[in-house]
mmCIF file of C-alpha atoms in Angstrom:
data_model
loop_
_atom_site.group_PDB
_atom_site.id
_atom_site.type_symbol
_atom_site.label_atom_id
_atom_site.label_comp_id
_atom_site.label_asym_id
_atom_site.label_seq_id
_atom_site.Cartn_x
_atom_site.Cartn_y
_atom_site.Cartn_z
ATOM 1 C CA UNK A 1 -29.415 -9.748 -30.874
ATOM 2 C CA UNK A 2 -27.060 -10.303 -27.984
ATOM 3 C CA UNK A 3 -25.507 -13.486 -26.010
ATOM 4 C CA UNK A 4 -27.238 -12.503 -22.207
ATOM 5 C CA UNK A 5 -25.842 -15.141 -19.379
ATOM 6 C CA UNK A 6 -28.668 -14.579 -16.454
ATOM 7 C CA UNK A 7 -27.997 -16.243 -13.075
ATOM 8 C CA UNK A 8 -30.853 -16.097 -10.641
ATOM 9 C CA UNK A 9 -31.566 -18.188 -7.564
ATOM 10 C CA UNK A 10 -35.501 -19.238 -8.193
ATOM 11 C CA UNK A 11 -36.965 -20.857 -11.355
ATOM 12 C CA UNK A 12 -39.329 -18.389 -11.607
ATOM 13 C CA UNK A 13 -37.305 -15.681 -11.393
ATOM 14 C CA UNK A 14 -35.160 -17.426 -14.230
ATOM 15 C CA UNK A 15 -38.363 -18.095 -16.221
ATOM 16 C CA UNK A 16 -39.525 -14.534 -16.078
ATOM 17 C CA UNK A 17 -35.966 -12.675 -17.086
ATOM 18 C CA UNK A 18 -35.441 -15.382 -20.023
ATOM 19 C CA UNK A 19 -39.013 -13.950 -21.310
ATOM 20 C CA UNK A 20 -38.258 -11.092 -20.906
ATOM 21 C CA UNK A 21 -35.285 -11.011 -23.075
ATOM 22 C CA UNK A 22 -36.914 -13.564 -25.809
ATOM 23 C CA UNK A 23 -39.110 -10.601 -26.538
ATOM 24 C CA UNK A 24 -36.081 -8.715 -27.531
ATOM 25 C CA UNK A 25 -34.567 -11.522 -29.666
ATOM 26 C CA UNK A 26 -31.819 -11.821 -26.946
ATOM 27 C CA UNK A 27 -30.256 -15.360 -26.826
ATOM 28 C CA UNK A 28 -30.310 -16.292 -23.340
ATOM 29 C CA UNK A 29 -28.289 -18.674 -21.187
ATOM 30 C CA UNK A 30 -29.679 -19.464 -17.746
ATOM 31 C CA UNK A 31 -27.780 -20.010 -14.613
ATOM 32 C CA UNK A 32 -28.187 -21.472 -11.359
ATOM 33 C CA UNK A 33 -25.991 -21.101 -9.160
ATOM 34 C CA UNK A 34 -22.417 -18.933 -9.110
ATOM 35 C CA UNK A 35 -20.228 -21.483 -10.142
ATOM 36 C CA UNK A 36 -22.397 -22.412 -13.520
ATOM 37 C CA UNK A 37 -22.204 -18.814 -13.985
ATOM 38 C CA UNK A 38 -18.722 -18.635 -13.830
ATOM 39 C CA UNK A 39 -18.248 -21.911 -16.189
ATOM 40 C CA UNK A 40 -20.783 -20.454 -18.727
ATOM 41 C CA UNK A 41 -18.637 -16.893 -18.377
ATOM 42 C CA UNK A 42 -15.311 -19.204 -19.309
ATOM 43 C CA UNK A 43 -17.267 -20.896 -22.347
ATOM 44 C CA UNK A 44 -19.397 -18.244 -24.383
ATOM 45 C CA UNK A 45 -18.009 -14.678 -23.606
ATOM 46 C CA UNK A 46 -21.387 -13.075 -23.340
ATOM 47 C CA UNK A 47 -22.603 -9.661 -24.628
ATOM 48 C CA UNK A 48 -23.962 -9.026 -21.090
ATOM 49 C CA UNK A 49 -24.283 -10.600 -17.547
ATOM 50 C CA UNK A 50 -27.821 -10.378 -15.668
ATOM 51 C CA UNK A 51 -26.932 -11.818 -11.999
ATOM 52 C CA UNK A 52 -29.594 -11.920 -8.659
ATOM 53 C CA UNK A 53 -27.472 -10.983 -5.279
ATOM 54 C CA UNK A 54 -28.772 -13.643 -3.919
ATOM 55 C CA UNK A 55 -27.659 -16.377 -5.963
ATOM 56 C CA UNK A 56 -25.882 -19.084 -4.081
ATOM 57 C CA UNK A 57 -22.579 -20.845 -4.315
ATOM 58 C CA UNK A 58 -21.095 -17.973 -4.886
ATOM 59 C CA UNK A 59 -23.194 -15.440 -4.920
ATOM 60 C CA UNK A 60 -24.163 -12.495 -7.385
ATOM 61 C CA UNK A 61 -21.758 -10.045 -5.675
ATOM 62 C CA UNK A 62 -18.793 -12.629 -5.343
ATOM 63 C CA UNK A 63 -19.704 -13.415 -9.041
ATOM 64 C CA UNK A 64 -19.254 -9.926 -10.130
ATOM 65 C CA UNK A 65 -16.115 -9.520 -8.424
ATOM 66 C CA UNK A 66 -14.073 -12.370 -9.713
ATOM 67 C CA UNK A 67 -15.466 -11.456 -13.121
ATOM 68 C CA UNK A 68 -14.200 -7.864 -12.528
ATOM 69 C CA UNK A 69 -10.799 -8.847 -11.826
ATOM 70 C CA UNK A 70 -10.312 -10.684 -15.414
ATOM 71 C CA UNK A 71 -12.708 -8.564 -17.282
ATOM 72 C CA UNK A 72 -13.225 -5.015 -16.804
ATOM 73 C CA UNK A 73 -15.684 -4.384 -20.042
ATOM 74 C CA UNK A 74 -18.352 -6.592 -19.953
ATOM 75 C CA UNK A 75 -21.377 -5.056 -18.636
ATOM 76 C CA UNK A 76 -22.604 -6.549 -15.451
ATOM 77 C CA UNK A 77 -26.979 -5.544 -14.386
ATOM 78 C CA UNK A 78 -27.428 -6.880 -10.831
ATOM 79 C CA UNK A 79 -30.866 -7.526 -9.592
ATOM 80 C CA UNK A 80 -31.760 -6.983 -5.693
ATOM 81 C CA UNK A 81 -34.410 -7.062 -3.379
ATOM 82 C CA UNK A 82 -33.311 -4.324 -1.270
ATOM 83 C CA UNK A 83 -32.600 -0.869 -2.870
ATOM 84 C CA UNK A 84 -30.989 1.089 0.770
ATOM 85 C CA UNK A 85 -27.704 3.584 -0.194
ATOM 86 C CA UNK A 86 -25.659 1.125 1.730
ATOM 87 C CA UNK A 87 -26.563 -2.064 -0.361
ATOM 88 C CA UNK A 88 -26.662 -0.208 -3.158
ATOM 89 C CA UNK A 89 -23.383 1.064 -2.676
ATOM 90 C CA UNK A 90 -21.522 -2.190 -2.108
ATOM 91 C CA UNK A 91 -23.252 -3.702 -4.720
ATOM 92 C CA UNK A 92 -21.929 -0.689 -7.659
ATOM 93 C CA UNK A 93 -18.949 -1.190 -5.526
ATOM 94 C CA UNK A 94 -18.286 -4.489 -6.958
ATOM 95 C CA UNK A 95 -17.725 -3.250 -10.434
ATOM 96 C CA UNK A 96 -21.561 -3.445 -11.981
ATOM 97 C CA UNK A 97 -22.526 -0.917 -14.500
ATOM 98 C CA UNK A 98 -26.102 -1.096 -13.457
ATOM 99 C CA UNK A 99 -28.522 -1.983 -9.970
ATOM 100 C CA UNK A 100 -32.242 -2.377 -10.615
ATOM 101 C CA UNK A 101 -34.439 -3.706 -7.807
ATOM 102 C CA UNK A 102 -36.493 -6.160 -7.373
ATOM 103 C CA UNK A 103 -40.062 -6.672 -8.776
ATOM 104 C CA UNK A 104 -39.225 -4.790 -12.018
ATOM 105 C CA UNK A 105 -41.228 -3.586 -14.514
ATOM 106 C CA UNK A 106 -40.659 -5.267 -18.008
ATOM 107 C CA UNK A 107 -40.351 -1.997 -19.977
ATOM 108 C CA UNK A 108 -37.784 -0.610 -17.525
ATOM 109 C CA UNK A 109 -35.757 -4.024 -17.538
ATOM 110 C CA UNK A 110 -35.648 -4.114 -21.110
ATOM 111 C CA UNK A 111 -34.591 -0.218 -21.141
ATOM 112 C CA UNK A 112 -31.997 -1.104 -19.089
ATOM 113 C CA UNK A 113 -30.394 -4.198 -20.814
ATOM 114 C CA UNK A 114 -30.523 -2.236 -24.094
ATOM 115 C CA UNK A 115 -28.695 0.900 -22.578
ATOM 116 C CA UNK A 116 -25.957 -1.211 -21.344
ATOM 117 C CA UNK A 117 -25.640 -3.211 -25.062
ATOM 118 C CA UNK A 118 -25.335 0.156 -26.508
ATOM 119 C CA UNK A 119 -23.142 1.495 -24.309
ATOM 120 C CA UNK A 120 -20.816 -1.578 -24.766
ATOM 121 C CA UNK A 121 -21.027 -1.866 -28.382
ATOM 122 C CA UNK A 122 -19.576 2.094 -28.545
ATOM 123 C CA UNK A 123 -16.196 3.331 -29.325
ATOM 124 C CA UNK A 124 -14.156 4.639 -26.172
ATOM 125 C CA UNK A 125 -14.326 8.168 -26.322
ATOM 126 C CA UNK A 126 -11.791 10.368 -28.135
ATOM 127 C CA UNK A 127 -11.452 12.523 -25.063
ATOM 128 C CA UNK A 128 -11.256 9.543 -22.321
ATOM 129 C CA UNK A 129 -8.089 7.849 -23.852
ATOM 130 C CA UNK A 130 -7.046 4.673 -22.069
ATOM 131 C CA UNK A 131 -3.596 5.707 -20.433
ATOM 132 C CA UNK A 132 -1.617 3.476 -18.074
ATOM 133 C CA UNK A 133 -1.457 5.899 -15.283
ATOM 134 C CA UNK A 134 -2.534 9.533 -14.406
ATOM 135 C CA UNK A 135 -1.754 11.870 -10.959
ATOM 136 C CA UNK A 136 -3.564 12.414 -8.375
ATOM 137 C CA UNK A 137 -1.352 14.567 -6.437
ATOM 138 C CA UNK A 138 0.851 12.531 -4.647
ATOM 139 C CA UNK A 139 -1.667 9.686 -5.723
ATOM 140 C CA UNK A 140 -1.025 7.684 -8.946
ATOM 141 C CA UNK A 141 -3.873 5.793 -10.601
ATOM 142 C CA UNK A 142 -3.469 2.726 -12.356
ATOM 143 C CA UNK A 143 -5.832 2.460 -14.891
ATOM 144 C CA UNK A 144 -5.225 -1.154 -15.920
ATOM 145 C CA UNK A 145 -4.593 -2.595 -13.001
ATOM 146 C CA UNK A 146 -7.701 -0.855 -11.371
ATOM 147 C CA UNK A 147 -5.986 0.671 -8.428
ATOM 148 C CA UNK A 148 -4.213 3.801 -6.701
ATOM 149 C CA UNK A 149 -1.363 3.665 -4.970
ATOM 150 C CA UNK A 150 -0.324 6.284 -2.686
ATOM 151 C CA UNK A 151 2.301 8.462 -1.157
ATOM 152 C CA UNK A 152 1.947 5.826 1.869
ATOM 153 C CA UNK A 153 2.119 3.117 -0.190
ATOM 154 C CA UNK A 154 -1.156 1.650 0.147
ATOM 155 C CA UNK A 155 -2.818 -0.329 -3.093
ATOM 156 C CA UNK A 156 -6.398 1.030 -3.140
ATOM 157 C CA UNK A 157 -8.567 -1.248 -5.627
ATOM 158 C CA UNK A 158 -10.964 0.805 -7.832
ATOM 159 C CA UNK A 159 -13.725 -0.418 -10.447
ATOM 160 C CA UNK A 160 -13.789 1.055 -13.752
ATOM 161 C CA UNK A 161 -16.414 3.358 -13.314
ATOM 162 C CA UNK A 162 -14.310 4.914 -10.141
ATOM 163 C CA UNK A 163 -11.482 5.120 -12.393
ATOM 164 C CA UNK A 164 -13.510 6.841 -14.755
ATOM 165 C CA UNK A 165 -14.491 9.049 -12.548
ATOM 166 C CA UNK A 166 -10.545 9.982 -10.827
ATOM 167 C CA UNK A 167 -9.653 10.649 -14.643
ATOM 168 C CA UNK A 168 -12.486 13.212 -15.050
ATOM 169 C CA UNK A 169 -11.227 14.848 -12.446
ATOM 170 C CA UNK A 170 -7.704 14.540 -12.970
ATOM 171 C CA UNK A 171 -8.336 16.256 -16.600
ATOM 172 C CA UNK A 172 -10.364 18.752 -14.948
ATOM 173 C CA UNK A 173 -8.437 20.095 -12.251
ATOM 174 C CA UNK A 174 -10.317 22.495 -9.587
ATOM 175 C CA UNK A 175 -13.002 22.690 -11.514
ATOM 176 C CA UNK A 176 -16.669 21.880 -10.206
ATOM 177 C CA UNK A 177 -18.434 18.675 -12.048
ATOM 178 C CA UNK A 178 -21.734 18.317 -12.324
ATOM 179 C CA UNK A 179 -23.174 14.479 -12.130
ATOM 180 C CA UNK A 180 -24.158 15.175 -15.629
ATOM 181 C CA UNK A 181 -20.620 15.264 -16.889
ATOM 182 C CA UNK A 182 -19.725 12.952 -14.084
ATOM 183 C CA UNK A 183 -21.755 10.187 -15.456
ATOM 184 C CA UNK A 184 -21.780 11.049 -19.687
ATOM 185 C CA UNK A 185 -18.015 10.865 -18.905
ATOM 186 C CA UNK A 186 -17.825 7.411 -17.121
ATOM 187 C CA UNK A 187 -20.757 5.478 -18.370
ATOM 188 C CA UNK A 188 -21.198 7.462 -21.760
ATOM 189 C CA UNK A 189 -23.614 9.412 -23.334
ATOM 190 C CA UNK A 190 -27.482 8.487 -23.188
ATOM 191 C CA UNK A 191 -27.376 5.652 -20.413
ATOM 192 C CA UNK A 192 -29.856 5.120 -18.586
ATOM 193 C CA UNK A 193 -29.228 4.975 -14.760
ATOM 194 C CA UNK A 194 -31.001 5.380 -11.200
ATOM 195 C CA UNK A 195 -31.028 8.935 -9.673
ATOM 196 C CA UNK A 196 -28.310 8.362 -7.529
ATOM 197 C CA UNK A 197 -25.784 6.481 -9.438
ATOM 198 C CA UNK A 198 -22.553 9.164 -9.590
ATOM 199 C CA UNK A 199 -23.675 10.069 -5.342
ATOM 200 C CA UNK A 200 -23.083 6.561 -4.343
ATOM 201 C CA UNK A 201 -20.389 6.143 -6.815
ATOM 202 C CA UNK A 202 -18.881 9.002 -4.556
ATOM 203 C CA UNK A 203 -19.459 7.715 -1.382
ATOM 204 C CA UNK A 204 -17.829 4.377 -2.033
ATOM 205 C CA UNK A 205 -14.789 6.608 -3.531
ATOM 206 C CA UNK A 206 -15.066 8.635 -0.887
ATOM 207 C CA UNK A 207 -14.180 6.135 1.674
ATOM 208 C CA UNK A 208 -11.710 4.240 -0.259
ATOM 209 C CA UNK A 209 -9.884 7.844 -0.591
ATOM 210 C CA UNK A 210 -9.268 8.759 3.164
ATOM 211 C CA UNK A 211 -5.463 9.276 4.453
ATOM 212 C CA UNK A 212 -4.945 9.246 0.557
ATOM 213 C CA UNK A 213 -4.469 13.421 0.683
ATOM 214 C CA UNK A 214 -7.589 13.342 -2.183
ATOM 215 C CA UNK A 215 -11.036 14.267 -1.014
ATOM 216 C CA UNK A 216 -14.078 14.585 -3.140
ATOM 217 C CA UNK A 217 -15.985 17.143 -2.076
ATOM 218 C CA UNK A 218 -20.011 18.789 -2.464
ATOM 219 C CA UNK A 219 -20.373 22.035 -4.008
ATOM 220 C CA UNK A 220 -23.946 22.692 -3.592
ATOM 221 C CA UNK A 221 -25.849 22.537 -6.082
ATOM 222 C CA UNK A 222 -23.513 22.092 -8.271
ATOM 223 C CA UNK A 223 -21.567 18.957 -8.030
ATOM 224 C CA UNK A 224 -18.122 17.649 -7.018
ATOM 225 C CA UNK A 225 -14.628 18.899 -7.076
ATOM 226 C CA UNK A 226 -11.478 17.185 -6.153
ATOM 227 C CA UNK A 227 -9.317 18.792 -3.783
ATOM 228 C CA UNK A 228 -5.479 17.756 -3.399
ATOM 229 C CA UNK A 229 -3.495 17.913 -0.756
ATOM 230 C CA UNK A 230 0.038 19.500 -1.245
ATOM 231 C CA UNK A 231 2.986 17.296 0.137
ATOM 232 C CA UNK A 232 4.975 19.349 3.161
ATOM 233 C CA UNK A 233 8.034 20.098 1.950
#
């Protein structure tokens, strides 16, 4: 049984996710608005966090920001109406683990919520270790802070999961990843995503990445490799 905090904007909405979870013998904290989600965050420490875009005052996305910037481990399941590449993308973009659209079935909710409970309740993995800061290059990656700086100088902010996913790459230099390795890597082994999680994971990396000298590129078929540009002398 785990401690779920669910904001969404409509009582019926709210009704139908706290079912949903009752079934699974989930104890469930409902939410209005942003800011009671935020004060219930502060009090209780859930397990997970189930928050609607659209909830007001702030809303889901602002939510899952400010929670990012204090927390970087507690999973995060947003809930939209709209499933293009573009929302989709800002949404992962704010540091969720998960996006599931809007009406849902109940057995691929409750799939969901329990792959991101396991995936939180497992040890970090022997072979991701949690160093301070690895290279990129000329590039340095913070991995606590959630950011890369550089040889301009520029701060780039990164979620966890794009972290993740510069480390894989940094340990696995010119060498072609699959998304299968891509994703067991960042999210862990046997989660339970959409089909194009690690592409739009990429695309949001990709742009945050330009003028850095590090480009993610398509082998196809294949996967992605990360190329490096050498400083001029």
């Amino acid at each position: 049984m785990a401690g779920i905090l669910v904001g969404v904007d409509t009582p019926h909405a709210r009704d139908l996710v706290r079912g949903l979870l009752g079934n699974e013998g989930h104890q469930v904290r409902l939410a209005r608005d942003g800011r009671e989600v935020l004060r219930a965050y502060a009090l209780e420490c859930p397990d997970l966090l189930v928050l609607d875009v659209q909830l007001p005052d702030p809303g889901g996305l602002e939510v899952c920001r400010l929670l990012r910037a204090v927390d970087s481990q507690t999973p995060v399941l947003l809930l939209s109406p709209r499933c293009g590449e573009e929302e989709v993308a800002h949404a992962l973009g704010t540091g969720a683990d998960d996006f599931l659209v809007r009406p849902f079935g109940a057995r691929e909710f409750a799939a969901r919520v329990r792959a991101l409970l396991r995936r939180a309740a497992l040890p970090r993995r022997a072979d991701a270790p949690d160093v301070a800061v690895f290279s990129l290059g000329a590039c340095a990656v913070h991995n606590r802070e959630l950011e890369l700086r550089d040889a301009h100088g520029r701060c780039i902010a990164l979620t966890p999961r794009e972290c993740a996913i510069l480390r894989y790459f940094a340990t696995h230099p010119n060498e072609v990843a699959r998304r299968g390795d891509l994703f067991d890597y960042a999210w862990g082994h046997g989660a339970l995503a959409y089909s194009r999680t690690i592409d739009t994971h990429v695309c949001v990396l990709r742009r945050k990445l330009a003028g850095s000298g590090c480009r993610i590129e398509s082998v196809s078929g294949m996967g992605y490799r990360l190329r490096v540009e050498t400083p001029a002398a």
